[in-house]
mmCIF file of C-alpha atoms and ligand atoms in Angstrom:
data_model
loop_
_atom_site.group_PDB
_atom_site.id
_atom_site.type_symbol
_atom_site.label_atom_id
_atom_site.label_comp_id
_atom_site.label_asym_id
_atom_site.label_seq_id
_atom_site.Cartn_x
_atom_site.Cartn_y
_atom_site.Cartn_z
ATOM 1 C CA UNK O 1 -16.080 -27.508 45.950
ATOM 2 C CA UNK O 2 -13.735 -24.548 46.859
ATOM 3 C CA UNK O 3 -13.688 -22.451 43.666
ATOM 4 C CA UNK O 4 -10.049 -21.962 42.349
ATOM 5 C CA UNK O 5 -8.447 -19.155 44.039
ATOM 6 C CA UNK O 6 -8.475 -16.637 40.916
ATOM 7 C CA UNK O 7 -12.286 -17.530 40.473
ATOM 8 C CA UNK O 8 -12.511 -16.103 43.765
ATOM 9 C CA UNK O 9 -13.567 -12.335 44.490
ATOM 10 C CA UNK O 10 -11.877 -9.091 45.962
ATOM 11 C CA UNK O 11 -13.206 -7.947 49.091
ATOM 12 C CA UNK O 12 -13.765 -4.338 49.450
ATOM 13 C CA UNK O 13 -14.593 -2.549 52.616
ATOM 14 C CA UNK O 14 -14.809 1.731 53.994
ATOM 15 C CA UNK O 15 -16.776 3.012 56.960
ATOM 16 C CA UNK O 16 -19.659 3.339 54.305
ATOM 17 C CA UNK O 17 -20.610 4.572 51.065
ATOM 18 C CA UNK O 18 -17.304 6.937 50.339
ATOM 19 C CA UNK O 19 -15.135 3.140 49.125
ATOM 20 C CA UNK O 20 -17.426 3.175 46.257
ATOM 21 C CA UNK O 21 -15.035 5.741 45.110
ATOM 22 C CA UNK O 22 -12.587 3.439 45.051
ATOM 23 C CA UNK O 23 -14.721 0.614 43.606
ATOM 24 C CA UNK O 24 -15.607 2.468 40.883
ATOM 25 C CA UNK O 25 -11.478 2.389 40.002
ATOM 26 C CA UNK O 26 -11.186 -1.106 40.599
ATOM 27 C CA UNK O 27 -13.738 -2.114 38.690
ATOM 28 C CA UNK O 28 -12.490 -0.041 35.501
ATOM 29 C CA UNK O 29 -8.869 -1.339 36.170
ATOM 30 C CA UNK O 30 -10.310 -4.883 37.149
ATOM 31 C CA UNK O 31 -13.368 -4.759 35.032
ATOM 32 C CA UNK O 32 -13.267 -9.344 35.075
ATOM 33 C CA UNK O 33 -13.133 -9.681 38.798
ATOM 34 C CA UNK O 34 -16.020 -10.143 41.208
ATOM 35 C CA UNK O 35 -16.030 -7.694 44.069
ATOM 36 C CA UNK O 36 -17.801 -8.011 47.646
ATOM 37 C CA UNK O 37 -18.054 -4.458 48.716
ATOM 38 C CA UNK O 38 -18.896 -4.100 52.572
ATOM 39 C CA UNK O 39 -20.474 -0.381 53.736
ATOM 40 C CA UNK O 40 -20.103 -0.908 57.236
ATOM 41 C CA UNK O 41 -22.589 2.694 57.421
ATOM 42 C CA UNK O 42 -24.348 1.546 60.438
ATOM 43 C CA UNK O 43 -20.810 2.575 62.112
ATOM 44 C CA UNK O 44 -20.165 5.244 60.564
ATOM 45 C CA UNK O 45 -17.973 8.139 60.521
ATOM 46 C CA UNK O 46 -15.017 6.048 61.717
ATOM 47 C CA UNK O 47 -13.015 9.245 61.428
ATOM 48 C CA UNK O 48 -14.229 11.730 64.157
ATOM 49 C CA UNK O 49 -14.058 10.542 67.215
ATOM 50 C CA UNK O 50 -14.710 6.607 67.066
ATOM 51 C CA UNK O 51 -11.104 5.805 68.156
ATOM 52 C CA UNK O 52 -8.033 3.159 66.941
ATOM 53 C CA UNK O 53 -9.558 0.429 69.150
ATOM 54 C CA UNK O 54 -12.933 0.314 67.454
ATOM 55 C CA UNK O 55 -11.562 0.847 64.143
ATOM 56 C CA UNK O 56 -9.464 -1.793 64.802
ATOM 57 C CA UNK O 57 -12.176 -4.285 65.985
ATOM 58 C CA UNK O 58 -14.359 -3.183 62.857
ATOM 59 C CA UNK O 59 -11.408 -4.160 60.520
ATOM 60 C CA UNK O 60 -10.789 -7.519 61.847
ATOM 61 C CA UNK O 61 -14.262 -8.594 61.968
ATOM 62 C CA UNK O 62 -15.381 -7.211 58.470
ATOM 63 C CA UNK O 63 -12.229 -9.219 57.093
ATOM 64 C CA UNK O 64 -13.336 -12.217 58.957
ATOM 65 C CA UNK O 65 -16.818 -12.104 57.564
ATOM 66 C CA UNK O 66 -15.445 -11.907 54.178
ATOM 67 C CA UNK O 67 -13.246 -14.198 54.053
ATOM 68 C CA UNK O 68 -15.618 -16.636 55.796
ATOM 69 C CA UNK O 69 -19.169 -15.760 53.848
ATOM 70 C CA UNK O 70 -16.970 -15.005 50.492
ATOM 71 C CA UNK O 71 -13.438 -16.378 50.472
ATOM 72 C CA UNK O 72 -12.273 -13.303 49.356
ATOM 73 C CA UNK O 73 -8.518 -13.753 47.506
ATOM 74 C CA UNK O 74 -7.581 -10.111 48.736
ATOM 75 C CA UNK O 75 -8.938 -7.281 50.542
ATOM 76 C CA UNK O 76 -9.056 -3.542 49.671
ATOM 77 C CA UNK O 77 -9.498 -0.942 52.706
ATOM 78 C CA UNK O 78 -10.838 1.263 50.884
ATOM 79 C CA UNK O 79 -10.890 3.694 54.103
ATOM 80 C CA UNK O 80 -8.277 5.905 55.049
ATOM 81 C CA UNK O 81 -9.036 6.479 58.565
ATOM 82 C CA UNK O 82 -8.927 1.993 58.904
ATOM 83 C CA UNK O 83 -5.746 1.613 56.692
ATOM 84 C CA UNK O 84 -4.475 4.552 59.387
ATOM 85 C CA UNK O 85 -5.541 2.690 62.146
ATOM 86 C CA UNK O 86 -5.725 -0.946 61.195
ATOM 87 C CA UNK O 87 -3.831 -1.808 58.366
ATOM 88 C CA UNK O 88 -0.945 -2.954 60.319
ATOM 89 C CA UNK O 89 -2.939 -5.110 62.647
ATOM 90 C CA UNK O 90 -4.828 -6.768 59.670
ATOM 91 C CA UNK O 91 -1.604 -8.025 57.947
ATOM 92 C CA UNK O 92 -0.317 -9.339 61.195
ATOM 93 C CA UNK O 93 -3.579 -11.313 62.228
ATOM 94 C CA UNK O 94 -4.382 -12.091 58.676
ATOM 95 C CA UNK O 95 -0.965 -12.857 57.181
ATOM 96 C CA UNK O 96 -2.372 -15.270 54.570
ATOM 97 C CA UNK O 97 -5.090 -12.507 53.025
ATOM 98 C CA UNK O 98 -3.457 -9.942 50.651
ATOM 99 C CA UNK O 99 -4.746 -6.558 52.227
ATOM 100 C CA UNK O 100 -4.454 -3.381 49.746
ATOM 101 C CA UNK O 101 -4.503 -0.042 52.657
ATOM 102 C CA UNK O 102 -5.344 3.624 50.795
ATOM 103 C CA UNK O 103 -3.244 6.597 51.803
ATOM 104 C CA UNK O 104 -3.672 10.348 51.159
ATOM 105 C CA UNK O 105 -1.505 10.638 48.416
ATOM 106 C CA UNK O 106 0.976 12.960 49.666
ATOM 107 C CA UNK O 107 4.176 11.685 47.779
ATOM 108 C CA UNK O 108 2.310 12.557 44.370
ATOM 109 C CA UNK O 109 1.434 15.811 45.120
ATOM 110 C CA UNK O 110 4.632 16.846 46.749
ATOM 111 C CA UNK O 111 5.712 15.461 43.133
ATOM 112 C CA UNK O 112 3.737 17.944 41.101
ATOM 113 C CA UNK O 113 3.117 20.897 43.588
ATOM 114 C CA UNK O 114 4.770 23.440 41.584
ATOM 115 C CA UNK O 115 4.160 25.923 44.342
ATOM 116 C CA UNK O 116 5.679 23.389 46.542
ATOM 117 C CA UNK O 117 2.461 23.797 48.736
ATOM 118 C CA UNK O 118 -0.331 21.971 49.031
ATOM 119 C CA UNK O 119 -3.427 21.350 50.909
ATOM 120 C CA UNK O 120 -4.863 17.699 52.570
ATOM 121 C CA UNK O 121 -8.464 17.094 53.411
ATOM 122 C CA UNK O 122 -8.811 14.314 56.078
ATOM 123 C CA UNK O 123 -10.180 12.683 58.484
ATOM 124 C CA UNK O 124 -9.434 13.539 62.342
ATOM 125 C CA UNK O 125 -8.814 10.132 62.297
ATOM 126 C CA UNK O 126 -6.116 10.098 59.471
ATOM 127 C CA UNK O 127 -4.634 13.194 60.501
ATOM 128 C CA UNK O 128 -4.133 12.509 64.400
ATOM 129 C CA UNK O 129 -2.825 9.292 63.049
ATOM 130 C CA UNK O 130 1.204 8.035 63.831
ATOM 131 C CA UNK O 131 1.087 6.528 59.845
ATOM 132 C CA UNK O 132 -0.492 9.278 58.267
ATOM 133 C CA UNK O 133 2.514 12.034 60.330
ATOM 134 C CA UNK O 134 5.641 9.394 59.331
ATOM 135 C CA UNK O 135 3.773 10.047 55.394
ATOM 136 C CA UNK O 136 3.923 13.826 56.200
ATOM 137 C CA UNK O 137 7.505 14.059 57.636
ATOM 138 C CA UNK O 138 8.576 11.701 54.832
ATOM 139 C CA UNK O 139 7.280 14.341 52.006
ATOM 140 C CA UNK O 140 7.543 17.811 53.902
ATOM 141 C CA UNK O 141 11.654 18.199 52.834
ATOM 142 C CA UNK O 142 10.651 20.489 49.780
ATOM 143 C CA UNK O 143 7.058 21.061 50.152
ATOM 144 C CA UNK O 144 4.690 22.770 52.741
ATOM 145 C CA UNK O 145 1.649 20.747 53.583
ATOM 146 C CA UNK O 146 -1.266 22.444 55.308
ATOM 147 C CA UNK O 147 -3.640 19.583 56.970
ATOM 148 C CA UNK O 148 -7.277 19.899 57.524
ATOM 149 C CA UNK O 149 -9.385 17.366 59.902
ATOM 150 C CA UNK O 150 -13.120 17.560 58.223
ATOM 151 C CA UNK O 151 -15.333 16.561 61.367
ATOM 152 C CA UNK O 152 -18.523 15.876 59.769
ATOM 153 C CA UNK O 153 -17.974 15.819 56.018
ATOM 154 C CA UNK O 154 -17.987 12.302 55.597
ATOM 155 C CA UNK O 155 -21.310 11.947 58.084
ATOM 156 C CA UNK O 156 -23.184 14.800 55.852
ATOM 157 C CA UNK O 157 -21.674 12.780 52.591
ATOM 158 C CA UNK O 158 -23.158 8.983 53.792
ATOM 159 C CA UNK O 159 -26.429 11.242 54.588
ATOM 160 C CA UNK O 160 -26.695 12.863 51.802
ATOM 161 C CA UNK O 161 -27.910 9.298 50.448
ATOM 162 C CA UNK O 162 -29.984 8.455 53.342
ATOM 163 C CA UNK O 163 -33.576 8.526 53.051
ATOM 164 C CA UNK O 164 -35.425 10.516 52.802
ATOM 165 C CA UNK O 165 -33.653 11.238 49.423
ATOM 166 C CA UNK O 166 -30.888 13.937 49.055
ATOM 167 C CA UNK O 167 -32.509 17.142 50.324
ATOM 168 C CA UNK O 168 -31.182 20.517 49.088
ATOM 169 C CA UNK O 169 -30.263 20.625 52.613
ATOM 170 C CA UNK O 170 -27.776 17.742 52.492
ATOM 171 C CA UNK O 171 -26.120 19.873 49.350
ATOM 172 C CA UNK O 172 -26.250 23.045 51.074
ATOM 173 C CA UNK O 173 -24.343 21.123 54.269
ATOM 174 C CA UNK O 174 -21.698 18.954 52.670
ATOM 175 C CA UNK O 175 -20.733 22.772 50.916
ATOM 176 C CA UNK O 176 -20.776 24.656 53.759
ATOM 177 C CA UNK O 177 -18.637 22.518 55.354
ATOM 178 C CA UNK O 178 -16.360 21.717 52.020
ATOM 179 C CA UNK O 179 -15.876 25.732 52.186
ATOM 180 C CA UNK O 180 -14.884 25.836 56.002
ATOM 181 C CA UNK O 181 -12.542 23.310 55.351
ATOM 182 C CA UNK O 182 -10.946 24.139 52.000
ATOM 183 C CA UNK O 183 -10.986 28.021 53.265
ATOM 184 C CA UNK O 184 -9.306 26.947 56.385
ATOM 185 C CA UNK O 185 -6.080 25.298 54.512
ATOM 186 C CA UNK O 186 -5.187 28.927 52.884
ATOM 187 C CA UNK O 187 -5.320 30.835 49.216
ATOM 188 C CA UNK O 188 -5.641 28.094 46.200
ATOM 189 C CA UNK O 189 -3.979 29.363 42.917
ATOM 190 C CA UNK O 190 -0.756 28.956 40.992
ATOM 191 C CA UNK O 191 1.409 32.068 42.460
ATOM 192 C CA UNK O 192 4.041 31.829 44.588
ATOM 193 C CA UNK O 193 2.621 30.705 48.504
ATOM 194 C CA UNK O 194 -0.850 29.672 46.993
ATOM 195 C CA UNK O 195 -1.712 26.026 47.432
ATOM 196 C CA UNK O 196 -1.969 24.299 43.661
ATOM 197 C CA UNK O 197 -2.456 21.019 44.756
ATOM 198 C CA UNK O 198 -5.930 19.616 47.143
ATOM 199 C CA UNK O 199 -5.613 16.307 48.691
ATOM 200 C CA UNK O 200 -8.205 14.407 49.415
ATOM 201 C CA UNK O 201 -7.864 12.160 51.853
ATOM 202 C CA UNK O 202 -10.534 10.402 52.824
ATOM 203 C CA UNK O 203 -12.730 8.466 50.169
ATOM 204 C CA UNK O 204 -15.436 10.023 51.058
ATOM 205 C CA UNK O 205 -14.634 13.416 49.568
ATOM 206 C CA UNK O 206 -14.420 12.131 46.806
ATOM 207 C CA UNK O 207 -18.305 12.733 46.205
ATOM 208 C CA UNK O 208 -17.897 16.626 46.882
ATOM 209 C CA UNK O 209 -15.330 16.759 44.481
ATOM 210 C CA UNK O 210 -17.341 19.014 42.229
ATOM 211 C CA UNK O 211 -17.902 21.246 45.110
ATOM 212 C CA UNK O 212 -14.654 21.604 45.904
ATOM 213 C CA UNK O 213 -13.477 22.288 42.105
ATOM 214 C CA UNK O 214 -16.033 25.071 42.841
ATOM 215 C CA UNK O 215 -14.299 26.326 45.702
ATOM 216 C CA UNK O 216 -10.214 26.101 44.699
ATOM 217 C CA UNK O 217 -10.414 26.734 41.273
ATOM 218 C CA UNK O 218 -10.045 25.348 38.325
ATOM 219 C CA UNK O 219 -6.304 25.476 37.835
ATOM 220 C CA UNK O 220 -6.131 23.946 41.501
ATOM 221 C CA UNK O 221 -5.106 19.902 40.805
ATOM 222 C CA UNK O 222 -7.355 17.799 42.921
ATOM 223 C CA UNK O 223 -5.894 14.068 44.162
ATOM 224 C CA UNK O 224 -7.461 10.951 44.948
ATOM 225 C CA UNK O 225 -5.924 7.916 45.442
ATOM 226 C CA UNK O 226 -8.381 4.875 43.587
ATOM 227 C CA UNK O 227 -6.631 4.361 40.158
ATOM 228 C CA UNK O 228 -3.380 4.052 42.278
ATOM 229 C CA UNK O 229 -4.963 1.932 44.446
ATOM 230 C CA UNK O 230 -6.465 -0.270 41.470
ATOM 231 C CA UNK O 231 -3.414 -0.505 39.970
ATOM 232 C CA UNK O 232 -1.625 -1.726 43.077
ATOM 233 C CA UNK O 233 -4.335 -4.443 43.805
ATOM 234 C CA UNK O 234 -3.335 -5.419 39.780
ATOM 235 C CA UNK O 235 0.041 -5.522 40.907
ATOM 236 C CA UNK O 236 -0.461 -8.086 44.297
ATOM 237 C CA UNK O 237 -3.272 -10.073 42.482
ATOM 238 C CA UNK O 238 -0.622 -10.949 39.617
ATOM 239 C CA UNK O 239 2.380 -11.813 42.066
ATOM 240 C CA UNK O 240 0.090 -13.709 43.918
ATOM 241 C CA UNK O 241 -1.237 -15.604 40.444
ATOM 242 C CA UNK O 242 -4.857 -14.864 41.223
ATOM 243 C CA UNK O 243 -5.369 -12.143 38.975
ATOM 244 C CA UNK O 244 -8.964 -13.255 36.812
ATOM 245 C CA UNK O 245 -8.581 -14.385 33.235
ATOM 246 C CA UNK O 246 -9.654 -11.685 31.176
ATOM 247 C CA UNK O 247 -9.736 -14.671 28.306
ATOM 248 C CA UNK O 248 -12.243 -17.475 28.544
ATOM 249 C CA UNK O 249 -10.957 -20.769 27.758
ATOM 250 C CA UNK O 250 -12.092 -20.758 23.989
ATOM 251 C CA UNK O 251 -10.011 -17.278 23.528
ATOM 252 C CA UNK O 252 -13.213 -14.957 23.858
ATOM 253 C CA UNK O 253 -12.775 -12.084 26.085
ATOM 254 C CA UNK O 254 -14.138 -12.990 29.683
ATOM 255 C CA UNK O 255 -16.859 -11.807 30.952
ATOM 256 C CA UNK O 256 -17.448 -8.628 33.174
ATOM 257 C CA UNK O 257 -17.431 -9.691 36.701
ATOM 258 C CA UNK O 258 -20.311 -9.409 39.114
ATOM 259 C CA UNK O 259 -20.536 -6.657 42.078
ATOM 260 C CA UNK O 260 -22.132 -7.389 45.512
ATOM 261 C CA UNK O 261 -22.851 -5.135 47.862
ATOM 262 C CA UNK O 262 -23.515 -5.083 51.713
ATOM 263 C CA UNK O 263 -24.121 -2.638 54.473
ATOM 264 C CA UNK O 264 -25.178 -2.610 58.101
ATOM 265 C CA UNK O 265 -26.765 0.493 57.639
ATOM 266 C CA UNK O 266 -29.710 1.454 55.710
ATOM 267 C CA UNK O 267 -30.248 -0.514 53.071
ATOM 268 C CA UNK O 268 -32.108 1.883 50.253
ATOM 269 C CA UNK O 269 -28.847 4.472 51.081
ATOM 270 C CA UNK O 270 -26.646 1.878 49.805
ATOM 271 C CA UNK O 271 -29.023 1.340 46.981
ATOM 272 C CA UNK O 272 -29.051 5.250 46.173
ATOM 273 C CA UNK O 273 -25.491 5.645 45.989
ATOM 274 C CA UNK O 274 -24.898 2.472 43.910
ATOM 275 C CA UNK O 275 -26.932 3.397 41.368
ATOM 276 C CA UNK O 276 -25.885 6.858 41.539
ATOM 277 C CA UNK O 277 -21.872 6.355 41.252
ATOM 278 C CA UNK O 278 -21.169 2.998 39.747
ATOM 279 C CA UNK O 279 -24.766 2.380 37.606
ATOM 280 C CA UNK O 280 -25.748 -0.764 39.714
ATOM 281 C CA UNK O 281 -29.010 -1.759 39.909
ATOM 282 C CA UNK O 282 -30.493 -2.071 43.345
ATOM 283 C CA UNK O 283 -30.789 -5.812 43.678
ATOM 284 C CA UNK O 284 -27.476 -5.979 43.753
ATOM 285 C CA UNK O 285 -27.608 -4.617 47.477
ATOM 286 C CA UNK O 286 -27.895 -6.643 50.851
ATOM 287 C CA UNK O 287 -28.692 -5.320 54.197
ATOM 288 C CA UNK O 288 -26.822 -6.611 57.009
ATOM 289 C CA UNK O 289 -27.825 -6.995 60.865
ATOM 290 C CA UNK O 290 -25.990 -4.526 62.276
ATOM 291 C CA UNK O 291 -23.531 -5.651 64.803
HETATM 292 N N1 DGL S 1 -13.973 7.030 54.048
HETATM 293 C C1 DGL S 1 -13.145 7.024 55.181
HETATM 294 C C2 DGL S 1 -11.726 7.489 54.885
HETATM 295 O O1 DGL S 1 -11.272 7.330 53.788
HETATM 296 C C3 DGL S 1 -13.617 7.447 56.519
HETATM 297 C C4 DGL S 1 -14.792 8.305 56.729
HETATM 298 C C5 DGL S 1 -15.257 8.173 58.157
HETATM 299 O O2 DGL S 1 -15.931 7.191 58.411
HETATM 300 O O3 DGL S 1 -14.900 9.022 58.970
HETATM 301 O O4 DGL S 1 -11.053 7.987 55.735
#
C-alpha cells in the first residue's frame, strides 16, 4: 500500500557531504519527518568546473531515484551550485514534486550590513551563474558585495572525511585555502569600508566555519542559509498538507523521525561525517553504485 502522502519522507540531496549542513536544520525545524539524504560524493565538486549540463543531468536523475526508491513528498537541494544550475529545470520536469533550491543569502545580509559591505564565499559554479548575478544586481542598490569563487574548498572539505581519517593535512588545507579566499574579498571589521558581513555560499563551508570565525573576526556576522531553508520547506510542506503530525493519534507527541543516508562515493566518508555533524550512527549509511 502507498503510505499516505504526509507519512512519506523529504528528500534531501548536495554534491556530497556539505547538505548535511542543511540537514542538520531541517531536522531541528522538522525534528517528526523522515529524511532520505543523497551525497552524490562520487561526483563531486559540482562547483569548479563540472558545468550546467552535468549538474543538470545529476539533478534530474537523483530526483528520479528518490522519488522512485522513496516517494519522497518534497525535495530539498541542499546545493547551491544545483539550485544555480538546476533548480529551474527540476520544477519544470518535475512539476508535481515540491523542490526547496538554497541561495547565498544575499538579501539578509544586505539587510544587516551596517557597513553596507559584505563579502560572499561561493562556488565558481554559483558565482558564474545567470541566478546567482540577477540575486546580486537585485541587492547591490545600497550595498557593495565583493564575490569570491573557492576552487577547491568544497573538494578539501568532502576529503577531509575521506579515509584515511582527517589528517592534520586536510585541516592545514581547507585553512589555507579559507585564508586565500576570505583574504582575497578585502579588510573584515566594523569601520567604515570593512566588510561586517561573510556569506557563505555554498553548504559546504559551512564545516570551516570555525576557521573562518578565526580568520574575519569575531565581530564579523557569518551567514548560512539552513534554518531559512528549514523554515521554508515548513512553509511548502503545510500548504501542500503533508507536513508530519507532530501528535500521534492518542495525543502523545510523535515520534522523532528516522534519517537515511546514501552516497555514491565512499561509503565510511559518509559514515564519518554523519556521526561527526548530526550524531548518526553509521548503520544508518548506504553506499550506492556509482553511476
Ligand atoms: N555544496 C555545494 C554548494 O552549496 C557545492 C559544492 C561543490 O560540489 O562544488 O554549492
Amino acid at each position: 500500500m502507498t503510505a499516505l502522502p504526509a507519512a512519506r519522507p523529504i528528500g534531501v540531496f548536495d554534491s556530497g557531504i556539505g547538505g548535511l549542513s542543511v540537514l542538520q536544520a531541517l531536522r531541528r525545524e522538522l525534528p517528526h519527518e523522515d529524511f532520505i539524504y543523497l551525497a552524490d560524493s562520487g561526483n563531486a565538486p559540482y562547483g569548479d568546473e563540472k558545468g550546467d549540463a552535468f549538474v543538470q543531468q545529476r539533478t534530474l536523475a537523483i530526483a528520479r531515484w528518490l522519488c522512485a526508491q522513496h516517494g519522497i513528498k518534497a525535495l530539498v537541494v541542499a546545493c547551491n551550485t544545483a539550485t544555480a544550475a538546476a533548480v529551474e529545470l527540476l520544477r519544470s520536469t518535475l512539476p508535481e514534486l515540491p523542490a526547496i533550491g538554497v541561495e547565498p543569502a544575499l538579501k539578509p545580509a544586505a539587510a544587516c550590513s551596517q557597513t553596507h559591505h559584505v563579502g560572499v564565499l561561493a562556488t565558481r559554479g554559483t558565482v558564474g551563474s545567470a541566478r546567482f548575478q540577477r540575486l546580486l544586481a537585485a541587492h547591490s542598490a545600497h550595498t557593495r558585495f565583493a564575490v569570491q569563487a573557492c576552487d577547491g574548498l568544497a573538494r578539501a572539505i568532502e576529503q577531509s572525511t575521506e579515509e584515511p581519517l582527517p589528517a592534520p593535512e586536510s585541516a592545514a588545507k581547507i585553512g589555507a585555502l579559507c585564508a586565500q579566499y576570505a583574504g582575497a574579498l578585502g579588510s573584515f571589521g566594523l569601520k567604515t569600508g570593512d566588510i561586517d558581513t561573510l556569506v557563505l555560499g555554498c553548504t559546504h563551508y559551512v564545516f570551516a566555519k570555525d576557521m573562518l570565525r578565526e580568520l574575519v573576526g569575531p565581530e564579523v556576522q557569518i551567514l548560512d542559509t539552513g534554518a531559512a531553508v528549514a523554515r521554508q520547506t515548513r512553509r511548502i510542506l503545510a500548504q501542500a498538507g503533508t507536513l508530519a503530525p507532530e501528535q500521534s493519534a492518542d495525543g502523545q507527541p510523535a515520534e522523532t523521525g528516522q534519517v537515511r543516508l546514501y552516497t555514491t562515493g565512499q561509503l565510511a566518508a559518509l559514515q564519518a561525517a554523519a556521526e561527526r555533524w548530526l550524531d548518526l550512527p553509521a548503520r544508518c549509511c548506504t553506499a550506492l553504485p556509482r553511476t
